[in-house]
Coordinates of N, CA and C in Angstrom, one line a residue:
L14 N -7.6 165.1 233.7 CA -6.5 166.0 233.6 C -5.9 166.0 232.2
L15 N -5.4 167.1 231.7 CA -4.7 167.2 230.6 C -3.4 166.4 230.7
H16 N -3.1 165.8 229.6 CA -1.8 165.0 229.5 C -1.2 165.1 228.0
S17 N -0.5 166.0 227.8 CA 0.0 166.2 226.5 C 1.5 166.8 226.5
K18 N 2.4 166.6 225.7 CA 3.6 167.2 225.6 C 3.6 168.6 225.3
S19 N 2.4 169.1 225.0 CA 2.4 170.5 224.8 C 1.8 171.3 226.2
Q20 N 2.2 170.7 227.4 CA 1.7 171.2 228.7 C 2.9 171.6 229.3
I21 N 2.6 172.8 230.2 CA 3.5 173.4 231.0 C 3.0 173.3 232.4
V22 N 3.8 172.8 233.4 CA 3.5 172.9 234.9 C 4.0 174.0 235.4
I23 N 3.1 174.7 236.1 CA 3.5 175.8 237.0 C 3.3 175.3 238.3
S24 N 4.4 175.3 239.2 CA 4.4 174.9 240.5 C 4.5 176.1 241.6
L25 N 3.3 176.4 242.1 CA 3.4 177.6 243.3 C 4.0 176.9 244.5
G26 N 4.4 177.9 245.4 CA 4.8 177.5 246.8 C 6.3 177.3 246.8
A27 N 6.8 177.4 248.0 CA 8.3 177.1 248.2 C 8.3 176.9 249.7
G28 N 9.5 176.5 250.2 CA 9.7 176.3 251.6 C 9.6 177.4 252.4
H29 N 9.6 178.7 252.0 CA 9.5 179.9 252.7 C 8.7 180.9 251.8
S30 N 7.8 181.7 252.5 CA 7.0 182.6 251.7 C 7.8 183.7 250.9
R31 N 9.1 184.0 251.3 CA 9.8 185.0 250.5 C 10.1 184.5 249.1
R32 N 10.2 183.2 248.9 CA 10.4 182.5 247.7 C 9.3 182.3 246.7
N33 N 8.1 182.9 247.1 CA 7.0 182.7 246.3 C 6.8 183.9 245.3
W34 N 6.9 183.7 244.0 CA 6.6 184.8 243.2 C 5.1 184.9 243.1
P35 N 4.6 186.2 243.1 CA 3.0 186.4 243.2 C 2.2 185.6 242.0
A36 N 1.1 185.0 242.5 CA 0.5 184.2 241.7 C -0.2 184.9 240.6
Q37 N -0.5 186.4 240.8 CA -1.0 187.2 239.8 C -0.1 187.4 238.6
A38 N 1.3 187.3 238.9 CA 2.4 187.4 238.0 C 2.3 186.2 237.2
F39 N 2.1 185.0 237.6 CA 2.0 183.7 237.0 C 0.8 183.8 235.9
R40 N -0.3 184.4 236.5 CA -1.5 184.6 235.6 C -1.1 185.2 234.3
K41 N -0.4 186.4 234.4 CA 0.1 187.3 233.4 C 0.9 186.4 232.5
V42 N 1.7 185.7 233.0 CA 2.7 184.8 232.1 C 1.9 183.9 231.4
I43 N 0.9 183.2 232.0 CA 0.0 182.3 231.3 C -0.7 182.9 230.0
S44 N -1.2 184.1 230.4 CA -2.0 184.9 229.3 C -1.0 185.4 228.1
D45 N 0.1 185.8 228.6 CA 1.0 186.3 227.5 C 1.5 185.1 226.6
I46 N 1.9 184.0 227.3 CA 2.3 182.9 226.4 C 1.1 182.4 225.5
H47 N 0.0 182.2 226.1 CA -1.1 181.9 225.2 C -1.4 182.8 223.9
S48 N -0.9 184.1 224.2 CA -1.2 184.9 222.9 C -0.2 184.5 221.9
V49 N 1.0 183.8 222.1 CA 2.0 183.4 221.3 C 1.9 181.9 220.9
W50 N 1.5 181.2 221.7 CA 1.3 179.8 221.6 C -0.1 179.3 222.2
P51 N -1.1 179.6 221.6 CA -2.4 179.3 222.2 C -2.6 177.9 222.5
E52 N -1.9 176.9 221.8 CA -2.1 175.5 222.1 C -1.5 174.9 223.3
I53 N -0.6 175.8 223.9 CA -0.1 175.3 225.3 C -1.1 175.2 226.3
E54 N -1.0 174.1 227.0 CA -1.9 173.8 228.1 C -1.1 173.9 229.4
F55 N -1.7 174.6 230.4 CA -1.1 174.9 231.8 C -1.8 174.1 232.9
L56 N -1.0 173.5 233.6 CA -1.4 172.9 234.9 C -0.7 173.7 236.0
V57 N -1.7 174.3 236.9 CA -1.0 175.0 238.2 C -1.2 174.2 239.2
I58 N -0.1 173.8 239.9 CA -0.1 172.9 241.1 C 0.5 173.7 242.2
G59 N 0.1 173.2 243.3 CA 0.7 173.9 244.6 C 0.2 173.0 245.9
P60 N 0.9 173.3 246.9 CA 0.6 172.6 248.2 C -0.8 173.0 248.7
H61 N -1.4 172.1 249.6 CA -2.5 172.3 250.4 C -2.6 173.7 251.0
S62 N -1.3 174.0 251.5 CA -1.3 175.1 252.4 C -1.6 176.4 251.6
L63 N -1.5 176.4 250.3 CA -1.8 177.5 249.5 C -3.2 177.6 248.9
A64 N -4.0 176.5 249.0 CA -5.2 176.3 248.5 C -6.3 177.3 249.2
S65 N -6.7 178.3 248.7 CA -7.8 179.2 249.0 C -8.5 179.7 247.9
V66 N -9.7 180.0 248.1 CA -10.7 180.6 247.1 C -9.9 181.7 246.3
D67 N -9.5 182.6 247.1 CA -8.9 183.8 246.3 C -7.7 183.4 245.5
L68 N -6.8 182.5 245.9 CA -5.7 182.0 244.9 C -6.2 181.3 243.7
C69 N -7.2 180.5 244.2 CA -7.6 179.7 243.0 C -8.4 180.6 242.0
N70 N -9.0 181.5 242.5 CA -9.7 182.4 241.5 C -8.8 183.2 240.7
I71 N -7.5 183.4 241.0 CA -6.8 184.1 240.2 C -6.6 183.4 238.7
F72 N -6.7 182.0 238.8 CA -6.6 181.3 237.5 C -7.8 181.1 236.8
A73 N -9.0 181.4 237.3 CA -10.3 181.2 236.8 C -10.3 181.9 235.5
G74 N -11.0 181.3 234.6 CA -11.1 181.9 233.2 C -10.0 181.9 232.3
L75 N -8.9 181.5 232.6 CA -7.8 181.2 231.8 C -7.9 180.0 230.8
A76 N -7.9 180.4 229.5 CA -8.1 179.2 228.5 C -6.9 178.2 228.6
R77 N -7.4 176.8 228.6 CA -6.4 175.8 228.5 C -5.3 175.8 229.7
T78 N -6.1 176.1 230.9 CA -5.5 176.3 232.2 C -6.3 175.4 233.3
Q79 N -5.7 174.4 233.9 CA -6.3 173.8 235.0 C -5.6 174.2 236.4
E80 N -6.3 174.6 237.4 CA -5.9 175.0 238.6 C -5.9 173.8 239.5
L81 N -4.9 173.3 239.9 CA -4.9 172.1 240.9 C -4.2 172.3 242.0
I82 N -4.2 173.6 242.6 CA -3.6 173.9 243.8 C -4.4 173.0 245.0
G83 N -3.4 172.4 245.6 CA -4.0 171.5 246.9 C -4.6 170.2 246.3
K84 N -4.7 169.8 245.1 CA -5.4 168.8 244.6 C -4.5 167.6 244.2
T85 N -3.2 167.8 244.2 CA -2.3 166.8 243.9 C -1.4 166.4 245.1
D86 N -1.0 165.2 245.0 CA -0.1 164.7 245.9 C 1.2 164.5 245.3
F87 N 2.3 164.2 245.9 CA 3.5 164.2 245.3 C 3.7 163.3 244.2
R88 N 3.1 162.1 244.2 CA 3.2 161.1 243.2 C 2.5 161.7 241.9
L89 N 1.3 162.3 242.0 CA 0.6 162.9 240.8 C 1.3 164.0 240.3
A90 N 1.9 164.9 241.2 CA 2.7 165.9 240.7 C 3.9 165.5 239.9
A91 N 4.5 164.5 240.2 CA 5.8 163.8 239.6 C 5.2 163.3 238.2
E92 N 4.0 162.7 238.2 CA 3.5 162.3 236.9 C 3.3 163.3 235.9
L93 N 2.7 164.5 236.4 CA 2.4 165.5 235.6 C 3.8 166.3 235.2
I94 N 4.4 166.4 236.0 CA 5.8 167.0 235.7 C 6.5 166.2 234.6
S95 N 6.6 164.8 234.7 CA 7.2 164.0 233.9 C 6.6 164.0 232.4
K96 N 5.2 164.4 232.3 CA 4.6 164.5 231.0 C 4.5 165.9 230.3
S97 N 5.5 166.8 231.0 CA 5.4 168.1 230.5 C 6.5 168.6 229.6
K98 N 6.2 169.8 228.8 CA 7.3 170.2 228.0 C 8.2 171.1 228.9
L99 N 7.7 171.7 229.9 CA 8.6 172.6 230.7 C 7.8 172.6 232.1
V100 N 8.7 173.0 233.1 CA 8.3 173.3 234.6 C 8.7 174.6 234.8
I101 N 7.7 175.5 235.3 CA 8.1 176.8 235.9 C 7.7 176.8 237.4
V102 N 8.8 177.1 238.1 CA 8.7 176.8 239.4 C 9.4 177.9 240.4
N103 N 9.0 178.1 241.6 CA 9.7 178.9 242.5 C 10.8 177.9 242.9
D104 N 11.8 178.5 243.6 CA 13.0 177.7 244.1 C 12.5 176.7 245.2
S105 N 12.2 175.5 244.7 CA 11.6 174.5 245.6 C 12.1 173.2 245.2
G106 N 11.6 172.1 245.8 CA 12.0 170.7 245.6 C 11.5 170.3 244.2
F107 N 10.3 170.8 243.7 CA 9.9 170.6 242.2 C 10.8 170.8 241.2
A108 N 11.8 171.9 241.5 CA 12.8 172.1 240.4 C 13.7 170.9 240.3
H109 N 14.0 170.3 241.4 CA 14.9 169.3 241.4 C 14.2 168.0 240.9
L110 N 13.0 167.9 241.3 CA 12.3 166.7 240.8 C 12.2 166.7 239.2
A111 N 12.0 167.9 238.6 CA 11.9 168.1 237.2 C 13.2 167.7 236.6
A112 N 14.3 168.2 237.3 CA 15.7 168.0 236.7 C 15.9 166.5 236.7
S113 N 15.5 165.8 237.8 CA 15.9 164.3 237.7 C 15.0 163.7 236.7
L114 N 14.0 164.3 236.3 CA 13.1 163.7 235.0 C 13.4 164.1 233.8
K115 N 14.6 165.0 233.9 CA 15.1 165.7 232.6 C 14.1 166.6 231.8
I116 N 13.2 167.2 232.6 CA 12.3 168.0 232.0 C 12.8 169.5 232.1
P117 N 13.0 170.3 231.1 CA 13.5 171.5 231.2 C 12.8 172.3 232.2
T118 N 13.6 173.3 232.9 CA 13.0 174.0 234.2 C 13.2 175.4 234.1
L119 N 12.3 176.1 234.5 CA 12.6 177.6 234.8 C 12.4 177.8 236.2
V120 N 13.4 178.2 236.8 CA 13.4 178.6 238.3 C 13.4 179.9 238.8
L121 N 12.3 180.4 239.4 CA 12.3 181.7 240.0 C 13.0 181.8 241.2
S122 N 14.1 182.4 241.5 CA 14.8 182.5 242.7 C 14.6 183.8 243.5
A123 N 14.5 183.8 244.7 CA 14.4 185.0 245.6 C 15.8 185.6 245.8
H124 N 16.8 184.8 245.5 CA 18.2 185.2 245.7 C 18.8 186.2 244.6
P125 N 19.0 187.6 245.0 CA 19.4 188.4 244.0 C 20.8 188.1 243.5
L126 N 21.0 188.5 242.3 CA 22.3 188.4 241.7 C 23.5 189.2 242.3
D127 N 23.1 190.3 243.0 CA 24.3 190.9 243.7 C 24.3 190.5 245.3
A128 N 23.6 189.5 245.6 CA 23.8 189.0 247.0 C 25.1 188.0 247.1
D129 N 25.3 187.5 248.2 CA 26.4 186.7 248.4 C 26.2 185.3 247.6
P130 N 27.2 185.2 246.7 CA 27.0 184.0 245.6 C 27.2 182.7 246.3
W131 N 27.6 182.5 247.5 CA 27.7 181.3 248.3 C 26.8 181.1 249.5
H132 N 25.9 182.0 249.5 CA 24.9 182.1 250.6 C 24.1 180.7 250.5
L133 N 23.5 180.1 251.6 CA 22.8 179.0 251.6 C 21.7 178.9 250.6
H134 N 21.1 180.0 250.3 CA 19.9 180.0 249.3 C 20.4 180.4 247.9
S135 N 21.7 180.7 247.6 CA 22.2 180.9 246.3 C 22.1 179.8 245.2
P136 N 21.6 180.1 244.3 CA 21.4 179.1 243.1 C 22.8 178.5 242.7
N137 N 23.9 179.2 243.0 CA 25.2 178.8 242.7 C 25.5 177.4 243.5
R138 N 24.8 177.3 244.7 CA 25.1 176.1 245.4 C 23.9 175.1 245.1
Y139 N 22.6 175.6 244.8 CA 21.5 174.6 244.8 C 20.7 174.9 243.5
H140 N 21.2 174.6 242.5 CA 20.4 174.7 241.2 C 20.1 173.2 240.7
P141 N 19.1 173.1 239.8 CA 18.8 171.9 239.2 C 20.0 171.3 238.4
W142 N 20.3 170.0 238.6 CA 21.3 169.4 238.0 C 20.9 168.5 236.9
G143 N 21.7 168.3 235.9 CA 21.3 167.3 234.9 C 20.4 167.5 233.8
N144 N 19.8 168.7 233.7 CA 18.9 169.0 232.8 C 19.1 170.5 232.3
E145 N 18.4 170.8 231.2 CA 18.4 172.4 230.8 C 17.5 173.1 231.8
Y146 N 18.1 174.2 232.2 CA 17.3 175.1 233.1 C 17.8 176.5 232.9
I147 N 16.8 177.3 233.3 CA 17.3 178.8 233.3 C 16.8 179.2 234.8
E148 N 17.6 179.9 235.4 CA 17.3 180.5 236.8 C 17.1 182.0 236.7
L149 N 15.9 182.5 237.0 CA 15.8 183.9 237.0 C 15.9 184.5 238.5
Q150 N 16.7 185.6 238.7 CA 16.9 186.2 240.0 C 16.7 187.6 239.8
P151 N 16.4 188.3 241.0 CA 16.3 189.6 241.1 C 17.6 190.1 240.8
L152 N 17.7 191.4 240.2 CA 19.0 192.0 240.0 C 19.8 192.4 241.2
H153 N 18.9 193.0 242.2 CA 19.6 193.5 243.4 C 18.8 193.2 244.7
L154 N 19.6 193.1 245.7 CA 18.9 193.1 247.1 C 18.2 194.3 247.3
L155 N 17.1 194.1 247.8 CA 16.3 195.4 248.4 C 16.5 195.5 249.7
S156 N 16.5 196.7 250.2 CA 16.7 197.0 251.6 C 15.5 196.6 252.4
P157 N 15.6 196.0 253.5 CA 16.8 196.0 254.4 C 17.8 194.6 254.3
C158 N 17.4 193.9 253.1 CA 18.1 192.7 252.9 C 19.6 192.7 252.8
V159 N 20.4 191.9 253.5 CA 21.8 191.8 253.3 C 22.2 190.3 253.3
G160 N 23.0 190.1 252.0 CA 23.7 188.8 251.9 C 22.7 187.8 251.1
S161 N 21.4 188.1 251.4 CA 20.2 187.3 250.7 C 19.1 187.9 251.1
C162 N 18.0 187.7 250.4 CA 16.6 188.1 250.7 C 16.4 187.6 252.1
Q163 N 15.9 188.5 253.0 CA 15.7 188.0 254.4 C 14.2 188.4 254.8
A164 N 13.5 188.9 253.9 CA 11.9 189.2 254.3 C 11.3 188.0 254.6
P165 N 10.3 188.3 255.6 CA 9.4 187.1 255.9 C 8.4 186.8 254.7
E166 N 8.1 187.8 253.9 CA 7.1 187.6 252.8 C 7.9 187.8 251.4
P167 N 7.2 187.6 250.3 CA 7.7 187.9 249.0 C 8.3 189.4 249.0
H168 N 9.5 189.4 248.6 CA 10.2 191.0 248.6 C 11.0 191.1 247.4
C169 N 12.2 190.5 247.4 CA 13.2 190.7 246.4 C 12.8 190.0 245.0
I170 N 12.1 188.9 245.2 CA 11.5 188.1 244.1 C 10.5 188.7 243.4
K171 N 9.9 189.7 244.0 CA 8.7 190.5 243.2 C 9.3 191.4 242.2
T172 N 10.8 191.6 242.2 CA 11.2 192.3 241.0 C 11.4 191.7 239.8
I173 N 11.4 190.3 239.8 CA 11.3 189.4 238.5 C 10.0 189.9 237.9
T174 N 10.1 190.3 236.5 CA 8.9 190.6 235.9 C 8.4 189.4 235.1
P175 N 7.1 189.6 234.8 CA 6.3 188.7 234.0 C 7.0 188.6 232.7
E176 N 7.4 189.7 232.1 CA 8.2 189.8 230.8 C 9.4 188.9 230.7
E177 N 10.0 188.9 231.8 CA 11.4 188.3 232.0 C 11.0 186.8 232.0
V178 N 9.9 186.5 232.7 CA 9.6 184.9 232.6 C 9.0 184.4 231.4
V179 N 8.2 185.3 230.7 CA 7.7 184.9 229.4 C 8.9 184.8 228.4
T180 N 9.9 185.8 228.4 CA 10.9 185.6 227.5 C 11.7 184.3 227.8
A181 N 12.0 184.0 229.0 CA 12.8 182.9 229.4 C 12.0 181.6 228.9
T182 N 10.8 181.5 229.1 CA 9.9 180.5 228.8 C 9.8 180.2 227.3
L183 N 9.6 181.3 226.6 CA 9.6 180.9 225.1 C 11.0 180.7 224.6
S184 N 12.1 181.1 225.1 CA 13.4 180.7 224.8 C 13.6 179.2 225.0
I185 N 13.1 178.7 226.1 CA 13.2 177.2 226.3 C 12.2 176.4 225.5
L186 N 11.1 176.9 225.1 CA 10.1 176.4 224.2 C 10.6 176.2 222.9
E187 N 11.3 177.2 222.4 CA 11.9 177.3 221.0 C 13.0 176.2 221.0
K188 N 13.8 176.1 222.1 CA 14.9 175.2 222.0 C 14.3 173.7 222.0
T189 N 13.3 173.5 222.9 CA 12.7 172.1 222.8 C 12.0 171.8 221.5
R190 N 11.4 172.9 220.8 CA 10.8 172.6 219.6 C 11.7 172.1 218.5
R191 N 12.9 172.6 218.5 CA 14.0 172.3 217.6 C 14.6 170.9 217.7
K192 N 14.4 170.4 218.8 CA 14.9 169.0 219.1 C 14.2 168.0 218.5

């Protein structure tokens, strides 16, 4: 496995499918960041439940990228996160793990900005504590959602663009480079 402070961990998966940003969008983010910082190494992790040939093939052929979906346990994921420069993650427990390890975190939330700010899934209630983080959220609830994204599959979260994720990632990387 790659172990360097120029590595970014991307963690796929979340407690509910609606909170999973599309893997194809993560691929575009990796490709776009490599065009700016080709030395960055990416480790793509995710639970066994997401391990499939189709999903794993999405990341095939990307330079300096290791696909580890379904190949890490919690201990190894924690080790990889602890040695990374940044974690990009769906709204999941790994966002909080990265925060506890003081690793800058970019969280992709399915909870739209115009949704109920104190809903159970709102980042106002449950965002990473104790570290630098950016939380990207959809701008608006999509029909038929009310109060929060309620779709059974990725829905509102799909309106977050790869360009927004790349911009936020580069912002965090620039800040950490200056430290």
